[in-house]
Coordinates of C-alpha atoms in Angstrom, one line a residue:
X2 CA 102.6 -67.9 54.0
X3 CA 105.8 -66.3 55.3
X4 CA 108.5 -67.0 57.7
X5 CA 112.2 -66.5 58.5
X6 CA 115.1 -68.0 56.4
X7 CA 116.3 -70.4 59.1
X8 CA 115.3 -73.7 60.7
X9 CA 112.8 -73.4 63.5
X10 CA 113.1 -75.3 66.8
X11 CA 110.6 -78.0 67.5
X12 CA 107.2 -76.6 68.6
X13 CA 104.7 -78.2 70.9
X14 CA 101.5 -78.3 68.7
X15 CA 99.2 -78.6 71.7
X16 CA 100.8 -75.5 73.4
X17 CA 100.6 -73.6 70.1
X18 CA 96.9 -74.6 69.8
X19 CA 96.2 -73.2 73.3
X20 CA 97.9 -69.9 72.4
X21 CA 95.9 -69.5 69.3
X22 CA 92.6 -70.5 71.0
X23 CA 93.2 -68.0 73.8
X24 CA 93.7 -65.2 71.2
X25 CA 90.5 -65.8 69.2
X26 CA 86.9 -64.5 69.6
X27 CA 84.4 -66.3 67.3
X28 CA 81.0 -67.6 68.2
X29 CA 78.3 -68.7 65.7
X30 CA 75.6 -66.1 65.8
X31 CA 72.0 -67.1 66.5
X32 CA 69.6 -68.2 63.7
X33 CA 68.4 -65.3 61.7
X34 CA 71.3 -63.0 62.7
X35 CA 71.8 -60.2 60.2
X36 CA 75.2 -58.5 60.3
X37 CA 73.8 -55.7 58.1
X38 CA 71.4 -54.6 60.9
X39 CA 73.0 -56.0 64.1
X40 CA 74.3 -53.5 66.8
X41 CA 78.0 -53.0 66.8
X42 CA 78.3 -54.6 70.3
X43 CA 76.7 -57.8 68.9
X44 CA 79.1 -57.9 66.0
X45 CA 82.0 -57.6 68.4
X46 CA 80.6 -60.3 70.7
X47 CA 80.4 -62.9 67.9
X48 CA 83.8 -62.0 66.4
X49 CA 82.6 -59.9 63.5
X50 CA 84.4 -56.8 62.3
X51 CA 82.7 -53.5 63.1
X52 CA 80.3 -52.3 60.4
X53 CA 81.9 -49.4 58.3
X54 CA 80.3 -46.0 58.3
X55 CA 78.6 -45.5 55.0
X56 CA 79.2 -41.8 55.1
X57 CA 83.0 -41.9 55.8
X58 CA 83.8 -45.4 54.3
X59 CA 81.4 -45.7 51.4
X60 CA 83.4 -48.2 49.4
X61 CA 84.2 -50.4 52.4
X62 CA 80.6 -50.2 53.5
X63 CA 79.5 -51.3 50.0
X64 CA 81.9 -54.2 50.1
X65 CA 80.6 -55.2 53.6
X66 CA 77.1 -55.2 52.2
X67 CA 78.2 -57.5 49.3
X68 CA 79.9 -59.8 51.9
X69 CA 76.7 -60.3 53.9
X70 CA 74.0 -59.5 51.3
X71 CA 72.7 -63.0 50.7
X72 CA 71.5 -65.7 53.2
X73 CA 74.6 -67.3 54.6
X74 CA 75.5 -70.2 56.9
X75 CA 77.8 -69.0 59.6
X76 CA 80.1 -71.9 60.3
X77 CA 81.8 -72.9 63.5
X78 CA 85.4 -71.6 63.8
X79 CA 87.8 -74.5 63.9
X80 CA 91.4 -74.9 62.8
X81 CA 94.4 -77.2 62.3
X82 CA 98.0 -76.4 62.8
X83 CA 100.0 -76.9 59.6
X84 CA 103.7 -77.6 59.3
X85 CA 106.0 -74.5 59.2
X86 CA 106.5 -72.9 55.8
X87 CA 109.2 -70.4 55.0
X88 CA 110.0 -67.8 52.4
X89 CA 112.7 -65.2 52.5
X90 CA 111.4 -61.8 53.6
X91 CA 110.3 -59.7 50.6
X92 CA 113.4 -58.6 48.8
X93 CA 114.0 -57.1 45.5
X94 CA 116.8 -57.8 42.9
X95 CA 115.4 -55.0 40.7
X96 CA 112.8 -52.4 41.0
X97 CA 111.3 -49.4 39.3
X98 CA 108.9 -46.7 40.5
X99 CA 105.9 -48.9 39.6
X100 CA 107.2 -52.5 39.2
X101 CA 109.3 -54.8 41.4
X102 CA 110.4 -58.4 41.4
X103 CA 110.5 -61.1 44.0
X104 CA 111.4 -64.8 44.3
X105 CA 108.2 -65.7 46.1
X106 CA 105.5 -63.0 45.7
X107 CA 103.4 -61.8 42.7
X108 CA 100.8 -59.1 43.1
X109 CA 100.3 -55.5 44.1
X110 CA 100.7 -53.4 47.2
X111 CA 100.0 -49.8 48.2
X112 CA 101.4 -47.5 50.9
X113 CA 99.5 -45.0 53.0
X114 CA 99.7 -41.2 52.6
X115 CA 99.6 -38.0 54.6
X116 CA 100.3 -39.5 58.0
X117 CA 97.7 -42.3 57.8
X118 CA 97.9 -46.1 58.4
X119 CA 95.8 -48.8 56.9
X120 CA 92.9 -50.1 59.0
X121 CA 91.1 -52.4 56.5
X122 CA 91.7 -54.3 53.3
X123 CA 89.4 -56.4 51.1
X124 CA 89.1 -58.3 47.8
X125 CA 87.3 -61.1 46.0
X126 CA 88.7 -63.8 43.7
X127 CA 88.0 -67.2 42.2
X128 CA 90.0 -70.1 43.5
X129 CA 92.4 -71.2 40.7
X130 CA 92.9 -74.8 39.6
X131 CA 96.6 -75.7 39.9
X132 CA 98.3 -77.9 37.3
X133 CA 101.8 -79.2 37.1
X134 CA 104.1 -76.7 35.5
X135 CA 106.1 -77.5 32.4
X136 CA 109.2 -79.5 33.3
X137 CA 107.8 -80.6 36.6
X138 CA 109.9 -83.2 38.4
X139 CA 108.0 -86.5 39.4
X140 CA 107.1 -86.4 43.0
X141 CA 107.7 -82.7 43.5
X142 CA 105.4 -80.4 45.6
X143 CA 104.0 -77.4 43.8
X144 CA 102.6 -74.9 46.3
X145 CA 100.7 -71.6 46.0
X146 CA 98.6 -69.4 48.2
X147 CA 96.4 -66.4 47.3
X148 CA 96.0 -63.8 50.1
X149 CA 95.6 -60.3 51.4
X150 CA 97.6 -58.8 54.3
X151 CA 99.2 -55.9 56.1
X152 CA 102.8 -54.8 56.4
X153 CA 104.7 -57.5 54.5
X154 CA 106.7 -54.9 52.6
X155 CA 108.7 -53.3 55.4
X156 CA 111.8 -54.7 57.2
X157 CA 111.7 -53.4 60.8
X158 CA 112.5 -54.8 64.2
X159 CA 109.9 -57.4 65.2
X160 CA 107.7 -56.6 62.2
X161 CA 104.5 -58.5 61.8
X162 CA 102.4 -59.7 58.9
X163 CA 98.8 -60.7 59.4
X164 CA 97.7 -62.5 56.2
X165 CA 94.6 -64.4 55.1
X166 CA 93.5 -66.4 52.0
X167 CA 93.4 -69.7 50.3
X168 CA 96.0 -72.4 49.3
X169 CA 96.0 -74.3 46.1
X170 CA 98.6 -77.1 46.1
X171 CA 99.7 -80.2 44.2
X172 CA 101.4 -82.9 46.3
X173 CA 102.2 -86.5 45.6
X174 CA 99.8 -89.1 47.1
X175 CA 100.9 -92.6 46.6
X176 CA 103.0 -91.3 43.7
X177 CA 100.0 -89.6 42.1
X178 CA 99.9 -85.8 41.9
X179 CA 97.0 -84.7 44.0
X180 CA 95.4 -81.2 44.4
X181 CA 94.3 -79.8 47.7
X182 CA 92.5 -76.6 48.6
X183 CA 91.8 -74.9 51.9
X184 CA 91.4 -71.5 53.7
X185 CA 94.2 -70.4 56.0
X186 CA 95.5 -67.4 58.0
X187 CA 98.7 -66.6 59.7
X188 CA 100.0 -63.8 61.9
X189 CA 103.7 -63.9 61.2
X190 CA 106.1 -62.1 63.5
X191 CA 109.8 -61.5 62.7
X192 CA 112.0 -63.4 65.2
X193 CA 109.2 -65.5 66.8
X194 CA 109.4 -69.2 65.7
X195 CA 105.9 -69.8 67.1
X196 CA 104.5 -67.4 64.6
X197 CA 106.0 -69.3 61.6
X198 CA 103.1 -71.6 61.5
X199 CA 100.2 -71.2 59.0
X200 CA 96.8 -72.2 60.4
X201 CA 94.3 -74.1 58.3
X202 CA 90.6 -73.2 58.7
X203 CA 88.3 -76.2 58.8
X204 CA 85.6 -74.1 57.2
X205 CA 84.5 -72.8 54.8
X206 CA 85.5 -75.6 52.5
X207 CA 87.3 -74.4 49.4
X208 CA 86.9 -75.8 45.8
X209 CA 88.4 -74.9 42.5
X210 CA 86.4 -72.1 40.9
X211 CA 84.7 -70.9 44.1
X212 CA 84.2 -67.2 44.4
X213 CA 85.9 -66.1 47.6
X214 CA 85.6 -62.8 49.6
X215 CA 88.4 -61.9 52.0
X216 CA 88.2 -59.0 54.4
X217 CA 90.5 -57.8 57.3
X218 CA 89.9 -55.0 59.7
X219 CA 92.3 -53.7 62.3
X220 CA 91.1 -53.0 65.8
X221 CA 90.9 -49.4 67.0
X222 CA 93.9 -50.1 69.4
X223 CA 95.9 -51.7 66.5
X224 CA 96.4 -54.8 68.7
X225 CA 94.0 -57.2 66.9
X226 CA 92.5 -58.0 63.5
X227 CA 89.0 -59.2 62.5
X228 CA 88.9 -61.7 59.6
X229 CA 86.0 -62.7 57.4
X230 CA 86.1 -65.2 54.6
X231 CA 82.9 -65.9 52.6
X232 CA 82.6 -68.6 50.0
X233 CA 80.0 -66.9 47.8
X234 CA 79.6 -70.1 45.8
X235 CA 78.6 -72.2 48.7
X236 CA 77.0 -69.5 50.9
X237 CA 79.3 -70.4 53.8
X238 CA 81.2 -67.8 56.0
X239 CA 83.6 -67.9 58.9
X240 CA 84.4 -64.8 61.0
X241 CA 86.8 -64.4 63.9
X242 CA 88.9 -61.8 65.8
X243 CA 92.5 -62.5 66.8
X244 CA 94.4 -60.5 69.3
X245 CA 98.0 -59.7 68.3
X246 CA 100.8 -62.0 69.4
X247 CA 102.8 -60.9 72.4
X248 CA 106.6 -61.5 72.7
X249 CA 107.6 -63.4 75.8
X250 CA 104.4 -62.6 77.6
X251 CA 104.8 -58.8 77.1
X252 CA 102.6 -56.3 75.5
X253 CA 101.0 -57.4 72.2
X254 CA 102.3 -56.2 68.9
X255 CA 100.4 -53.6 67.0
X256 CA 99.6 -53.5 63.3
X257 CA 101.6 -50.7 61.8
X258 CA 99.5 -50.5 58.7
X259 CA 102.5 -49.5 56.6
X260 CA 101.4 -51.4 53.5
X261 CA 98.4 -53.3 52.2
X262 CA 98.9 -56.1 49.7
X263 CA 97.2 -58.6 47.4
X264 CA 99.5 -61.5 46.7
X265 CA 99.9 -64.8 44.8
X266 CA 102.8 -66.6 46.7
X267 CA 104.9 -69.8 46.5
X268 CA 106.1 -70.8 49.9
X269 CA 109.0 -72.9 51.0
X270 CA 109.4 -75.8 53.4
X271 CA 112.0 -75.4 56.2
X272 CA 114.9 -75.7 56.7
X273 CA 115.4 -75.0 53.0
X274 CA 114.5 -71.3 52.3
X275 CA 114.2 -71.9 48.6
X276 CA 110.6 -71.4 47.5
X277 CA 108.8 -74.5 46.2
X278 CA 107.9 -74.8 42.5
X279 CA 104.8 -72.7 41.6
X280 CA 102.0 -74.7 40.0
X281 CA 100.5 -73.5 36.8
X282 CA 97.6 -71.7 38.4
X283 CA 96.5 -70.0 35.1
X284 CA 95.2 -66.6 36.3
X285 CA 93.8 -65.1 39.4
X286 CA 91.6 -62.0 39.1
X287 CA 91.7 -59.9 42.2
X288 CA 88.5 -57.9 42.0
X289 CA 86.9 -55.1 44.1
X290 CA 90.3 -54.4 45.7
X291 CA 90.3 -51.6 48.3
X292 CA 91.7 -50.5 51.6
X293 CA 90.9 -47.9 54.2
X294 CA 93.5 -45.7 56.0
X295 CA 93.1 -43.8 59.2
X296 CA 94.8 -40.8 60.7
X297 CA 95.4 -42.0 64.3
X298 CA 95.6 -38.4 65.6
X299 CA 92.3 -37.1 64.2
X300 CA 90.4 -40.3 63.4
X301 CA 89.7 -39.2 59.9
X302 CA 89.6 -41.9 57.3
X303 CA 90.4 -42.1 53.6
X304 CA 89.7 -44.9 51.2
X305 CA 92.3 -46.2 48.8
X306 CA 92.2 -48.1 45.5
X307 CA 95.0 -49.6 43.4
X308 CA 95.7 -46.3 41.9
X309 CA 99.5 -45.8 42.3
X310 CA 100.0 -49.4 43.4
X311 CA 103.4 -51.1 42.9
X312 CA 103.2 -54.4 41.0
X313 CA 105.4 -57.4 41.8
X314 CA 106.7 -59.9 39.3
X315 CA 107.7 -63.3 40.6
X316 CA 110.9 -64.8 39.1
X317 CA 113.1 -67.9 39.2
X318 CA 116.8 -68.3 38.3
X319 CA 117.3 -71.0 35.6
X320 CA 120.5 -72.7 34.8
X321 CA 122.4 -73.7 31.7
X322 CA 122.6 -70.9 30.9
X323 CA 122.0 -69.0 34.1
X324 CA 119.2 -66.5 33.5
X325 CA 116.3 -64.8 35.3
X326 CA 112.8 -65.9 34.2
X327 CA 109.5 -64.3 35.3
X328 CA 106.9 -67.0 36.2
X329 CA 104.0 -64.9 37.5
X330 CA 103.2 -61.4 36.3
X331 CA 100.4 -59.0 37.6
X332 CA 98.5 -57.0 35.0
X333 CA 96.4 -53.9 36.1
X334 CA 92.8 -53.8 34.8
X335 CA 91.4 -50.7 36.5
X336 CA 91.7 -48.9 39.9
X337 CA 90.1 -51.8 41.8
X338 CA 91.1 -54.9 39.8
X339 CA 94.2 -56.6 38.6
X340 CA 95.1 -60.2 37.7
X341 CA 98.2 -62.3 38.2
X342 CA 99.1 -64.7 35.3
X343 CA 101.3 -67.8 35.3
X344 CA 104.0 -67.5 32.7

């Protein structure tokens, strides 16, 4: 969950809720609805992403089939507005051709090639169980989120970052460290305070150890994104389409598709931009990772794996003596799988 490094002015939650509701398409489909067979127009009507072409997007189509292969309960889309969270924009204090470091991100990202831009991204992972890290201060909050997204790696004017995943937190409750889990999404926009707010999905419910599928597909006009989250362990799924935010009532932003990323993050709480402590989440195995890129001039698509991905190590600066310590490290497993590991 990402935002600018500055305090945000007070926001009217009811006004923000209306803006979000106006940008969403999501209707529970009728009983017996099968996304694998449904016409594309019905998928669009109910807020599903378009079904990939098995000829031109075989890996994406295969993942789509996994996502909807079993009998599922399509839950009603509902959400809660969360307090703002903030992390500094992705910056590096050191980088190499294949490995970079960050105060708040750990994971992997890829960039498009040959004049293409990303149009879809997907993965599956098991929800980790957070524990207090060594040396935790009594009463502290230890926050983490696991997500996929587009465009978080590029600093450009009014850049955007649609992102989607789960949160695994430890927060004090009557003095007792208490875990919480939920699904969330956010369409962050540089310079717009109203887009600094992560949005909690009421469903599907998230539990430690659940197998989660996340999928995002960019609309043909680049001004909207379809989201699907399936809790494979419970057989529950939520799908919705969100139109891109529009600055000051103007034309909506468009997804540039300049990067696709798979991330374990530790957010911050404004107005302090310092990331919160990362809980000891153990490991997260990002499996079946993939993305589709499209040439906007010709319409030709190409599927991408993690081959050539850049890996991101998360670090903190310790004192006495001052030193840099890595706290979460990604490890590649093959061209579609990697894991992040708490250190």
